Tab-separated table of C-alpha atoms in Angstrom:
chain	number	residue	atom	x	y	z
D	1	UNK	CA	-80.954	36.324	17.190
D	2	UNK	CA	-84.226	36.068	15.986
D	3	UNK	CA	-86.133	33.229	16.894
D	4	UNK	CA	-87.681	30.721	14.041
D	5	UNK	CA	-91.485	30.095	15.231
D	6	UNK	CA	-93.381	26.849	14.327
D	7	UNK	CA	-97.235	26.306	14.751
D	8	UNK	CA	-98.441	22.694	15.244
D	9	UNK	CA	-101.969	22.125	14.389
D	10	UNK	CA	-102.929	18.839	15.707
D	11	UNK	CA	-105.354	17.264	17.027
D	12	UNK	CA	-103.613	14.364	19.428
D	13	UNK	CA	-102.123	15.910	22.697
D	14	UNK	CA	-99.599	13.170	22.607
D	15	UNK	CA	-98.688	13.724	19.405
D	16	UNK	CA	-98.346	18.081	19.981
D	17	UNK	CA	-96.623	17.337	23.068
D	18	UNK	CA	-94.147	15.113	20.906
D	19	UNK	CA	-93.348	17.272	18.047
D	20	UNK	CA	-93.023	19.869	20.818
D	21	UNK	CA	-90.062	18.433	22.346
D	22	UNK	CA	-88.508	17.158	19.848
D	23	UNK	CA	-88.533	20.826	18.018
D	24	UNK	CA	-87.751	22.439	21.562
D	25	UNK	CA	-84.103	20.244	21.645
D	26	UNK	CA	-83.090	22.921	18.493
D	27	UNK	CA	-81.692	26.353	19.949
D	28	UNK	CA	-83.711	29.262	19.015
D	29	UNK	CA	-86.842	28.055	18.210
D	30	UNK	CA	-90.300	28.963	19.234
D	31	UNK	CA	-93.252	26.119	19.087
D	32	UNK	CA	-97.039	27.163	19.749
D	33	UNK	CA	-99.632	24.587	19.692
D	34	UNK	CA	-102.699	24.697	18.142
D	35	UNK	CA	-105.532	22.164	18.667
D	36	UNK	CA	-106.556	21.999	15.286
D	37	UNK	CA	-110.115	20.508	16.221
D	38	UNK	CA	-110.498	24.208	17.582
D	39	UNK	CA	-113.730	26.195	15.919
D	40	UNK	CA	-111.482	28.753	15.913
D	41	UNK	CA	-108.612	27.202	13.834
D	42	UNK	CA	-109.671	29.335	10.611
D	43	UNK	CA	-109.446	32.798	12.236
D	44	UNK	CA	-105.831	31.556	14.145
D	45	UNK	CA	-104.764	30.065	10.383
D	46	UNK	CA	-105.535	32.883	9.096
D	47	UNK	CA	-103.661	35.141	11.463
D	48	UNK	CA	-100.623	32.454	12.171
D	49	UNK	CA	-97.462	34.143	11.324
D	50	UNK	CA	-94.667	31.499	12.140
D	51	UNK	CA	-92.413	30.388	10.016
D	52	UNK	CA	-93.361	27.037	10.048
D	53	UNK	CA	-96.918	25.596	9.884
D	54	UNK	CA	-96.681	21.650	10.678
D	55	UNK	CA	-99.860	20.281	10.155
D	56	UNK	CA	-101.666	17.110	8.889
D	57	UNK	CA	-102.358	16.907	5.290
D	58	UNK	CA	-105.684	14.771	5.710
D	59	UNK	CA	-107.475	17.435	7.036
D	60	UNK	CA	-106.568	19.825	4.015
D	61	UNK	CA	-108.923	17.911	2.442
D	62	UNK	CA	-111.593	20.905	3.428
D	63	UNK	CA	-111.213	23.158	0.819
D	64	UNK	CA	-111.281	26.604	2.818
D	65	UNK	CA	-108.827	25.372	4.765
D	66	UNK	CA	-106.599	24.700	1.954
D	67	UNK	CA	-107.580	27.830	0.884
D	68	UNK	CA	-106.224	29.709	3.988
D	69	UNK	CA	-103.252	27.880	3.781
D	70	UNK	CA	-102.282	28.385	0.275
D	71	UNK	CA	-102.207	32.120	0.492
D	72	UNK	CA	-99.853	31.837	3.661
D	73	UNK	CA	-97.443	30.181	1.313
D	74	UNK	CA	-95.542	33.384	0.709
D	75	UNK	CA	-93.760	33.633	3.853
D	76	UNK	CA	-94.643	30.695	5.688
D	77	UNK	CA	-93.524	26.654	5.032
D	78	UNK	CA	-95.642	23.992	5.447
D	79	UNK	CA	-94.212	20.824	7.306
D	80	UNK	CA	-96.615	17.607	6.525
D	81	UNK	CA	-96.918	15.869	9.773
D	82	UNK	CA	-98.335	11.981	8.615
D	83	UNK	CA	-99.740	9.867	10.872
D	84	UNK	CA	-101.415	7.055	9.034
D	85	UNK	CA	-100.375	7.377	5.621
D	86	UNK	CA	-98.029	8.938	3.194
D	87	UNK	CA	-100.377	10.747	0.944
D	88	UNK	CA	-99.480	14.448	0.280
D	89	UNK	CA	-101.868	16.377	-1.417
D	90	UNK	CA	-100.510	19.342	-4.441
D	91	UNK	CA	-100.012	21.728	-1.823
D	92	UNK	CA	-95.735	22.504	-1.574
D	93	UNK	CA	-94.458	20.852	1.525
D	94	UNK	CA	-91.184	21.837	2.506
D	95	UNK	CA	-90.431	18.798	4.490
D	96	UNK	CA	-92.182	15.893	6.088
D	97	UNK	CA	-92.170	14.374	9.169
D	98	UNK	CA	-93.716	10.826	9.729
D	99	UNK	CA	-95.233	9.240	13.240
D	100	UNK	CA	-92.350	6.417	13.182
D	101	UNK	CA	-89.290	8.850	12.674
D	102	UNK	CA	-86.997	9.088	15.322
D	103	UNK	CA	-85.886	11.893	17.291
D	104	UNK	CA	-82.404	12.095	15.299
D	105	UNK	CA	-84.391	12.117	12.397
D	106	UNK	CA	-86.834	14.659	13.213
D	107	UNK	CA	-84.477	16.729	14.962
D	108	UNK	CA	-82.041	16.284	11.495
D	109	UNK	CA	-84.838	17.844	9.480
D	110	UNK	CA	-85.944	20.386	11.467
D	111	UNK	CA	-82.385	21.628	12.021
D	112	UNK	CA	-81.834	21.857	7.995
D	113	UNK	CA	-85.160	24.142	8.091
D	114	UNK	CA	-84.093	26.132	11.017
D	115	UNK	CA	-80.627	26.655	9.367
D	116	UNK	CA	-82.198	28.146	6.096
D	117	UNK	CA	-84.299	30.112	7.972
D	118	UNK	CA	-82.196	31.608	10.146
D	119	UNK	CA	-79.936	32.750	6.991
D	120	UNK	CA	-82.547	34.390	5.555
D	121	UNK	CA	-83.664	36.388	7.982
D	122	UNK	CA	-79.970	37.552	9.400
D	123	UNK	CA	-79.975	38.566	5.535
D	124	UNK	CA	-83.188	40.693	5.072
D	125	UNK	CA	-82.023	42.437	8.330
D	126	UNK	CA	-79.431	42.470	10.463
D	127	UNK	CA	-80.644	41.086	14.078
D	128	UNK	CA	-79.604	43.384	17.253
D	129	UNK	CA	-78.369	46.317	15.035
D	130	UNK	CA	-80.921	49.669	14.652
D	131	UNK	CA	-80.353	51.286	11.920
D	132	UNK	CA	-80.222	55.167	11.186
D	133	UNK	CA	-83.808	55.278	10.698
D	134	UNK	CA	-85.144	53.149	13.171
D	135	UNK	CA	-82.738	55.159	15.734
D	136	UNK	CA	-84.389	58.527	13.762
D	137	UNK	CA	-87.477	56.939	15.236
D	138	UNK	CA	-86.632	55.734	18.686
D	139	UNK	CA	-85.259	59.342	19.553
D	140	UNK	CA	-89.205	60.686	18.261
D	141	UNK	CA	-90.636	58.278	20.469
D	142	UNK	CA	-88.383	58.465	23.556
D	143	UNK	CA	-88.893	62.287	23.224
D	144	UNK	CA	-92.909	61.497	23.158
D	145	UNK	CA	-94.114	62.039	20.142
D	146	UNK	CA	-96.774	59.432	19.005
D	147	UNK	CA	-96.706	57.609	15.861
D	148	UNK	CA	-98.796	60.212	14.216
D	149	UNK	CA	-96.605	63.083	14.534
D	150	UNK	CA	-93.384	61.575	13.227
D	151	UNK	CA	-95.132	60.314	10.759
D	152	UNK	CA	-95.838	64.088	9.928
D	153	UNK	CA	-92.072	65.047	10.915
D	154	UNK	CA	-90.498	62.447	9.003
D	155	UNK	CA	-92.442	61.945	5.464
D	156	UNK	CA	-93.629	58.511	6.410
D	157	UNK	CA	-97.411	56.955	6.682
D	158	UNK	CA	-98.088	55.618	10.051
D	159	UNK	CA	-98.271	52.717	8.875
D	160	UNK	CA	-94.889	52.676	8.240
D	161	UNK	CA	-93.512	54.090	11.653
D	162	UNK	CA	-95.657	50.905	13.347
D	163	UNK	CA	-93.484	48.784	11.156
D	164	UNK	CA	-90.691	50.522	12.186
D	165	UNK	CA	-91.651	50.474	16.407
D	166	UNK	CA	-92.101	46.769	15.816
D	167	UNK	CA	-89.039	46.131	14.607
D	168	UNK	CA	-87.197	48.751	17.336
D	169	UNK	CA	-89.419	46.500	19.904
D	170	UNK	CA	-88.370	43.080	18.481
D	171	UNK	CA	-84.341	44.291	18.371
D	172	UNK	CA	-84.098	45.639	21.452
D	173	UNK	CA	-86.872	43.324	23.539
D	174	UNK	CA	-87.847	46.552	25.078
D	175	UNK	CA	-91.496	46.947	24.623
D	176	UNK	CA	-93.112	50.267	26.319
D	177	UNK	CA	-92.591	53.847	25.709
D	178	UNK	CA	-90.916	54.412	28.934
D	179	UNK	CA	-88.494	51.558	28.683
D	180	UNK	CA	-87.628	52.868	24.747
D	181	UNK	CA	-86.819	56.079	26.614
D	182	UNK	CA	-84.582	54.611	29.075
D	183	UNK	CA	-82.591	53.082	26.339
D	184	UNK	CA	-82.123	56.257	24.422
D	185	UNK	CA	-80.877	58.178	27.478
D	186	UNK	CA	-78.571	55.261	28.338
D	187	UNK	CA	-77.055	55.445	24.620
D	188	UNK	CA	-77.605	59.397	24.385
D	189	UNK	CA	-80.116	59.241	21.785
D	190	UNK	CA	-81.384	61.593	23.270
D	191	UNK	CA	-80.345	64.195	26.290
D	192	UNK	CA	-81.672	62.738	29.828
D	193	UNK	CA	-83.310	66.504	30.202
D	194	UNK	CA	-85.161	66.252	27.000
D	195	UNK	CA	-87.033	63.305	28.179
D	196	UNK	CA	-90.579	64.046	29.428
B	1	UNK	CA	-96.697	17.002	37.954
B	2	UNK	CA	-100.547	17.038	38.920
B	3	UNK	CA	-100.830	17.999	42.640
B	4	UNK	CA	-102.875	15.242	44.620
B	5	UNK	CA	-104.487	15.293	47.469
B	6	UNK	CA	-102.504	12.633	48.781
B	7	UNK	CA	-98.929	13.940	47.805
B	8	UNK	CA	-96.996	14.824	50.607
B	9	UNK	CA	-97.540	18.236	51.169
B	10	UNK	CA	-93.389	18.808	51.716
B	11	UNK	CA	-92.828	17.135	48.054
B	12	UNK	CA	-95.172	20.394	46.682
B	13	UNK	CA	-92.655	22.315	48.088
B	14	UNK	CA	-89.350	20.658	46.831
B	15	UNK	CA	-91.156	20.258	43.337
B	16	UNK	CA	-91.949	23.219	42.728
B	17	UNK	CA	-90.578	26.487	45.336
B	18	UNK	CA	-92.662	28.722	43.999
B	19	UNK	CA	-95.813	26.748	45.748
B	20	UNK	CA	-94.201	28.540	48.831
B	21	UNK	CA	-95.496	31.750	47.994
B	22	UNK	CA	-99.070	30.159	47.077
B	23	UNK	CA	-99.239	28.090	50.702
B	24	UNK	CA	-98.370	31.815	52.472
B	25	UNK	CA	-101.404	32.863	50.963
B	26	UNK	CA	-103.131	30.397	52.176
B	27	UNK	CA	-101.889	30.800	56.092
B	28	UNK	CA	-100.488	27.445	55.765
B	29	UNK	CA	-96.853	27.204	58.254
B	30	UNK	CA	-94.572	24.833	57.282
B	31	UNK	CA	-93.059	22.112	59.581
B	32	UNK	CA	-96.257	19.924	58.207
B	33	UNK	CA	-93.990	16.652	58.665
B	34	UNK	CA	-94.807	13.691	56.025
B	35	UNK	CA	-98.520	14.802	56.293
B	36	UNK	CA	-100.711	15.026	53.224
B	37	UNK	CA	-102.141	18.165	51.410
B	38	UNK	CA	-105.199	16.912	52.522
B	39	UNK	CA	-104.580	16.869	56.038
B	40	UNK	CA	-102.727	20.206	56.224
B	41	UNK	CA	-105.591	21.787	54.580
B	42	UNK	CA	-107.927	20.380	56.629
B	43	UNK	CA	-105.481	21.962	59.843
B	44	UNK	CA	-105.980	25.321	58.279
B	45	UNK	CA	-109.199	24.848	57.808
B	46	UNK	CA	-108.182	25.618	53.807
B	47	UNK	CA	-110.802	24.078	50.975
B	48	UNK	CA	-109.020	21.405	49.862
B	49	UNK	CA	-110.784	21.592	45.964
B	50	UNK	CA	-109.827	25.190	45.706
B	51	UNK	CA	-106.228	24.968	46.505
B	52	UNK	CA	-105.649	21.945	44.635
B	53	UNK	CA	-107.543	24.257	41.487
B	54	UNK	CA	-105.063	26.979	42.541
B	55	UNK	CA	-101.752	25.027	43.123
B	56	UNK	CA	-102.266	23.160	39.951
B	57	UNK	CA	-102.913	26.081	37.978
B	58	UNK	CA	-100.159	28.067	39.126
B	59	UNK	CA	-97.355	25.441	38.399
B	60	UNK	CA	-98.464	23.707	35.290
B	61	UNK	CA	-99.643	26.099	32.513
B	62	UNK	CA	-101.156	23.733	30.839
B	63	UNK	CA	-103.541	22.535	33.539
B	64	UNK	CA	-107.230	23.218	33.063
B	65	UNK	CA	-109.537	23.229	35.915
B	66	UNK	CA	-111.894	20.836	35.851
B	67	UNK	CA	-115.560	21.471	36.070
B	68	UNK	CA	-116.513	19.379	38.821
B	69	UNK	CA	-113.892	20.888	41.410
B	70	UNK	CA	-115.323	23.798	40.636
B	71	UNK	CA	-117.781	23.846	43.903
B	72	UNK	CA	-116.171	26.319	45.710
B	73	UNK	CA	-117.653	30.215	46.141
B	74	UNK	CA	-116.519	33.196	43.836
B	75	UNK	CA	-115.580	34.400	47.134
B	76	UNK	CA	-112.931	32.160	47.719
B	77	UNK	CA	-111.437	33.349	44.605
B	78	UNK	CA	-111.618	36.531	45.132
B	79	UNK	CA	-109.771	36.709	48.758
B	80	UNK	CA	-107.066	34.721	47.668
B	81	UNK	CA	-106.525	37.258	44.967
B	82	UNK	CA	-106.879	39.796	46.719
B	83	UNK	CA	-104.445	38.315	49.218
B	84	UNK	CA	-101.962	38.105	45.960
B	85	UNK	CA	-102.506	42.026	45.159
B	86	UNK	CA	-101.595	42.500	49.371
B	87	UNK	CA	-98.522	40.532	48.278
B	88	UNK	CA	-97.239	42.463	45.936
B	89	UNK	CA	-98.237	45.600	47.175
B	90	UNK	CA	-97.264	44.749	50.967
B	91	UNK	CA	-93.831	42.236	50.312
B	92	UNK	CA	-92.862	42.465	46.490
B	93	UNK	CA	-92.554	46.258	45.437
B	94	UNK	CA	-91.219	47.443	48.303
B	95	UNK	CA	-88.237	44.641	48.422
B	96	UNK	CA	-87.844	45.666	44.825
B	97	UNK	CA	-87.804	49.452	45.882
B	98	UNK	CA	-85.177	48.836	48.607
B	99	UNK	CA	-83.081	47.145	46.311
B	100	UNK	CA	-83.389	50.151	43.903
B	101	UNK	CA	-82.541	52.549	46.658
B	102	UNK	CA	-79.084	50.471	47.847
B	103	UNK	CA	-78.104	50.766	44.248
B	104	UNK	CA	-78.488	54.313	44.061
B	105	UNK	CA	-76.882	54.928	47.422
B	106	UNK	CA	-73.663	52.748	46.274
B	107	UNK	CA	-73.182	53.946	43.156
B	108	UNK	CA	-71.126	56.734	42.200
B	109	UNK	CA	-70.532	56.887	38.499
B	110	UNK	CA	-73.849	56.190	36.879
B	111	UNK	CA	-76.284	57.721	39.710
B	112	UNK	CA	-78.041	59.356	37.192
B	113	UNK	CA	-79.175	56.171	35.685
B	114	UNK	CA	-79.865	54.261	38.492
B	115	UNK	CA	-82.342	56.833	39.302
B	116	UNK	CA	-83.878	56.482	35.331
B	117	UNK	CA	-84.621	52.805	36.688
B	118	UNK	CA	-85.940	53.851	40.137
B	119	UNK	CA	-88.189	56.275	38.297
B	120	UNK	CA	-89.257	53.826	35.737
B	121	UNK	CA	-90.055	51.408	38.808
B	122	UNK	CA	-92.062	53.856	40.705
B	123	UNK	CA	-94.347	54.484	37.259
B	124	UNK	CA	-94.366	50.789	37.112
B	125	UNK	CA	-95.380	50.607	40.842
B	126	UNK	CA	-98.732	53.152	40.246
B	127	UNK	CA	-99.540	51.367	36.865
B	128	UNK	CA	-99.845	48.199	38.666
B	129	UNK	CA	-101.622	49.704	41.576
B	130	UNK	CA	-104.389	51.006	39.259
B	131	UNK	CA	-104.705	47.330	38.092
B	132	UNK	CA	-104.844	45.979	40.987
B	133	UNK	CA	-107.199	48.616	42.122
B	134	UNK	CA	-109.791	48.195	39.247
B	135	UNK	CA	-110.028	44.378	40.138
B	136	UNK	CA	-110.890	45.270	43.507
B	137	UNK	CA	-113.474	47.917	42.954
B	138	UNK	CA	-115.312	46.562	39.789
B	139	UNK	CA	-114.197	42.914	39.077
B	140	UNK	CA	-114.299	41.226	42.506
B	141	UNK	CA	-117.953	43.006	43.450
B	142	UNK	CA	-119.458	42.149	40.185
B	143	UNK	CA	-118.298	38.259	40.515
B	144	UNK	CA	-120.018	38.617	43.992
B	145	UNK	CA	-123.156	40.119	42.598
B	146	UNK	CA	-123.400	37.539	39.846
B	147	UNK	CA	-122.906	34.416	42.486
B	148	UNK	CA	-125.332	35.750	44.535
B	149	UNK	CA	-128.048	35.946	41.882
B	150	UNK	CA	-126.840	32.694	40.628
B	151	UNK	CA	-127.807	31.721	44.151
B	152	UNK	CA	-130.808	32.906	44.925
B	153	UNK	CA	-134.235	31.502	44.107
B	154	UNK	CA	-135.552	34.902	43.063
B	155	UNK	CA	-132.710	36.689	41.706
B	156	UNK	CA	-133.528	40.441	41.671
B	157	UNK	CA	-133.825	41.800	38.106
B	158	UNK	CA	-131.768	44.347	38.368
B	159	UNK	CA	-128.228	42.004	37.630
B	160	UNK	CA	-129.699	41.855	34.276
B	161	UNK	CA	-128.915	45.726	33.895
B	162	UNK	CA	-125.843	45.051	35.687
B	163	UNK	CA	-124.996	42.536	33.276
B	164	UNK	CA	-125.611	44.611	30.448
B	165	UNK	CA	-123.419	47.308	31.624
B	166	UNK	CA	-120.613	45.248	32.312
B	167	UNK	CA	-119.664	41.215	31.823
B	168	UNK	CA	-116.406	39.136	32.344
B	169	UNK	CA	-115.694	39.361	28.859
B	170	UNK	CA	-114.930	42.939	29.115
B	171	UNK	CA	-112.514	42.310	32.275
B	172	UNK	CA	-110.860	39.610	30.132
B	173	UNK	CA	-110.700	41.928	26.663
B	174	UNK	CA	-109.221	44.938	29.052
B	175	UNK	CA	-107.258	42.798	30.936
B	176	UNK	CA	-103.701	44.295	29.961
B	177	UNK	CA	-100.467	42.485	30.290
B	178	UNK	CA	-99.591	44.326	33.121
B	179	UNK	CA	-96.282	42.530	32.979
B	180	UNK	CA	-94.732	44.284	30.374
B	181	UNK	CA	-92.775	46.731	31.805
B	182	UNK	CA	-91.133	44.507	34.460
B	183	UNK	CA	-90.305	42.374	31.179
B	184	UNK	CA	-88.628	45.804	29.864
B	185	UNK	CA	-86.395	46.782	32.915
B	186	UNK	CA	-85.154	43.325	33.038
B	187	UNK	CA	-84.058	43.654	29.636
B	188	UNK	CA	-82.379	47.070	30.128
B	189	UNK	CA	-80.659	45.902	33.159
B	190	UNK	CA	-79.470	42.593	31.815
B	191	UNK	CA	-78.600	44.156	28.064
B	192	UNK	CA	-77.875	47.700	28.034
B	193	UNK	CA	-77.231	49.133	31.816
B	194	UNK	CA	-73.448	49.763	32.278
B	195	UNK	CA	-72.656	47.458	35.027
B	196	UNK	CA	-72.687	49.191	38.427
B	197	UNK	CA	-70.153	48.164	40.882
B	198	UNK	CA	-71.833	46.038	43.285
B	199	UNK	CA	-73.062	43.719	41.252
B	200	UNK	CA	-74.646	41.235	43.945
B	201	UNK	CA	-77.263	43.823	44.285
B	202	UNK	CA	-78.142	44.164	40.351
B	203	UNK	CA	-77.990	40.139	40.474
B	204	UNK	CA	-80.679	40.270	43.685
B	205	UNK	CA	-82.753	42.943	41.504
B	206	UNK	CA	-82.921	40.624	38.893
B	207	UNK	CA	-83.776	37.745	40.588
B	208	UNK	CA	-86.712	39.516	42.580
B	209	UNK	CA	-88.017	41.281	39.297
B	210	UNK	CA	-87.759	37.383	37.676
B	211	UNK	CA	-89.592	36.350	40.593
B	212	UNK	CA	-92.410	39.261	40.472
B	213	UNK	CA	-93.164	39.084	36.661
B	214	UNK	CA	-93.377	35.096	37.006
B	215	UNK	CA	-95.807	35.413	40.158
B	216	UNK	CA	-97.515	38.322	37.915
B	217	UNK	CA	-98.644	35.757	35.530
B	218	UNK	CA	-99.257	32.870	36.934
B	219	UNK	CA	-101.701	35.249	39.426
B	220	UNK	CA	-103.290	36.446	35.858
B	221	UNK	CA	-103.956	32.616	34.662
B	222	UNK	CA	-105.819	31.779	37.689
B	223	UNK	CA	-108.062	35.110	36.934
B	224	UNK	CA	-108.457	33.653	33.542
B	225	UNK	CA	-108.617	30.177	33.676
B	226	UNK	CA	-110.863	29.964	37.423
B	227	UNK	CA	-112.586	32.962	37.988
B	228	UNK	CA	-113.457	33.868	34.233
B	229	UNK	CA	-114.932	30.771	33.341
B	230	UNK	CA	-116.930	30.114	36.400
B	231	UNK	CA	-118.416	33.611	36.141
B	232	UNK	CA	-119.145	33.516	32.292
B	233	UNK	CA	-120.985	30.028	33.101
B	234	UNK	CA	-123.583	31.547	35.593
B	235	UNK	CA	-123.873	34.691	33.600
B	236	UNK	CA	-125.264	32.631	30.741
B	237	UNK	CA	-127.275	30.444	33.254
B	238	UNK	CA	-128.700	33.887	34.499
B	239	UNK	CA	-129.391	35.425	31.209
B	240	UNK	CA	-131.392	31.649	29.993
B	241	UNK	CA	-133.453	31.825	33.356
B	242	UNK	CA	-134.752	35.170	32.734
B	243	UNK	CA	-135.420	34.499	29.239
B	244	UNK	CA	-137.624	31.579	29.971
B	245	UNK	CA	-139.773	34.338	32.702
């Protein structure tokens, strides 16, 4: 099953280590942390590709931030985390979680995210299975062709057969070339004598 | 937990059983009684700051050395991971390696893939040798180099030039998760190897490979959390006391 990612930016290490746990009690969840006093935080914003962003609205008052965030909107939700007050700015939160909820409560929200979530993505693609063209793809690669060359072979653009490895990588949690190969011998993808 | 230098030096141990593998680096024995890390360091004639730094940082991921334990020499750092890369060159691959071999020997219906994994292992074995290797021959001397200009009174001019051909930054940029592929055989053996037989043996694999990748990375965070930053701090020192020349 794929795992639902959230990102907290916050500043407060009590705070992180809080929403941490409380997110960790939900199966199948990933949390990073981000200290979002960071110099960095734009680039990581900008390349942060969870499915949840929980963050504190107050400091979207800096308009490239907001700026960042409001073009992650597309496949990302934003979780207002609110400390001190209960001002939410126009941005579209998706839920919001305040520094005197409980853990039932917290836990009750997150779980009605997660649960969404997870339906959508078992929809756009089915979770373990690899389909006919990813397998297409696996037996090219386990046979050692690089991404180049069955892009030729097959009609794609590379960029396209990267797509396609990540996703093989992300089914099967097998991430090297040689492990890929071992899998396609063990479910004859491919002959064990046509492997390199 | 934060590791004290007062804690009993048995409690490290039933906190955390991985510390086991750390204090055989260090040539500490057990049998240390109720004493104190302190005093069993001192019996070893172990520096007490640097295996706090390297206890701490190898059982709490979080931890972040702190600047002012950082007194002790690059060379410290460097034998201790060097006695790591003895470790797993010496102890962990081939207990991994013997394991592989019993399975092939005992197995009669799926030899052919047994040997796939004993194959992938050996590949596994050199790519981590030539990491391991690298570190040796070009990490741990330039650390050295760069301490001992850091050192000296009149540092010779010519670590500039070795600075400019090389700097931690490019170790930490090239340093490659050399953990990967244990992560991959795990998987195949846990998700898509038909079951051999004996399956005490996979279940001992498993539990050694588990064992390897976690010592794998912890081994990587003290390279990037102890030796990087101490390094990158008197490279810039270096590079400000030439400019000022």
């Amino acid at each position: 099953m794929l795992k639902v990612t959230f990102t907290i930016y916050e500043e407060s290490f009590l705070i992180r280590k809080g929403l941490a746990f409380a997110i960790g009690k939900i199966p199948n969840t990933q949390v990073i942390e981000q200290n979002d006093n960071s110099e960095e935080i734009y680039e990581i914003l900008k390349n942060d590709d969870s499915d949840f962003i929980i963050i504190n609205p107050k400091i979207m008052t800096n308009n490239n931030l907001k700026e960042i965030v409001e073009q992650k909107l597309i496949n990302t939700q934003l979780i207002a985390f609110l400390a001190d007050s209960k001002e939410l700015n126009e941005l579209k939160w998706a839920e919001t979680i305040s520094i005197y909820d409980d853990q039932n409560i917290i836990i009750k929200k997150i779980n009605k995210l997660v649960g969404h979530k997870e339906t959508q993505k078992s929809k756009s693609n089915s979770p373990e299975e690899i389909s006919k063209r990813e397998t297409e793809i696996l037996k090219n690669i386990a046979l050692g062709f690089s991404n180049k060359e069955i892009a030729d072979k097959l009609f794609l653009s590379t960029h396209t057969v990267v797509t396609h490895r990540k996703n093989i990588t992300r089914k099967l949690g097998i991430k090297t070339v040689p492990g890929l190969t071992i899998y396609a011998i063990l479910n004859k993808i491919i002959d064990i004598n046509e492997a390199k | 937990m934060l590791i004290s230098r007062n804690i009993k030096m048995a409690d490290v141990i039933h906190m955390n059983y991985f510390t086991l593998s750390v204090l055989n680096r260090f040539g500490i024995e057990l049998g240390f009684g109720d004493k104190p890390v302190e005093e069993v360091c001192k019996k070893h004639n172990v520096d007490i700051d640097f295996f706090l730094e390297i206890l701490n940082t190898f059982v709490d991921k979080d931890y972040f050395p702190k600047k002012h334990l950082q007194s002790f020499s690059v060379k410290l750092i460097t034998d201790y991971l060097q006695t790591t890369h003895d470790y797993y060159h010496k102890v962990k691959v081939p207990e991994v390696e013997s394991l592989i071999e019993n399975m092939v020997d005992s197995c009669y219906t799926q030899k052919e893939n047994i040997i796939l994994l004993k194959k992938f292992f050996d590949e596994y074995k050199q790519e981590l040798l030539n990491h391991t290797h690298r570190e040796e021959e070009v990490v741990f001397p330039y650390s050295l180099a760069i301490e001992e200009a850091y050192q000296s009174e009149t540092p010779d001019k010519s670590v500039i030039e070795l600075m400019n051909n090389y700097s931690i930054d490019i170790f930490q940029n090239e340093h490659d998760d050399i953990e990967e592929k244990l992560f991959d055989l795990k998987n195949i053996i846990i998700k898509y190897l038909p079951q051999p037989k004996d399956t005490g043996l996979c279940n001992r694999l498993l539990f050694v490979l588990f064992n390897l990748e976690q010592d794998i990375i912890d081994h990587s965070r003290i390279e990037e959390k102890v030796l990087v930053p101490k390094i990158r701090e008197m490279e810039e020192i270096l590079v400000k006391n030439f400019a000022k020349k």
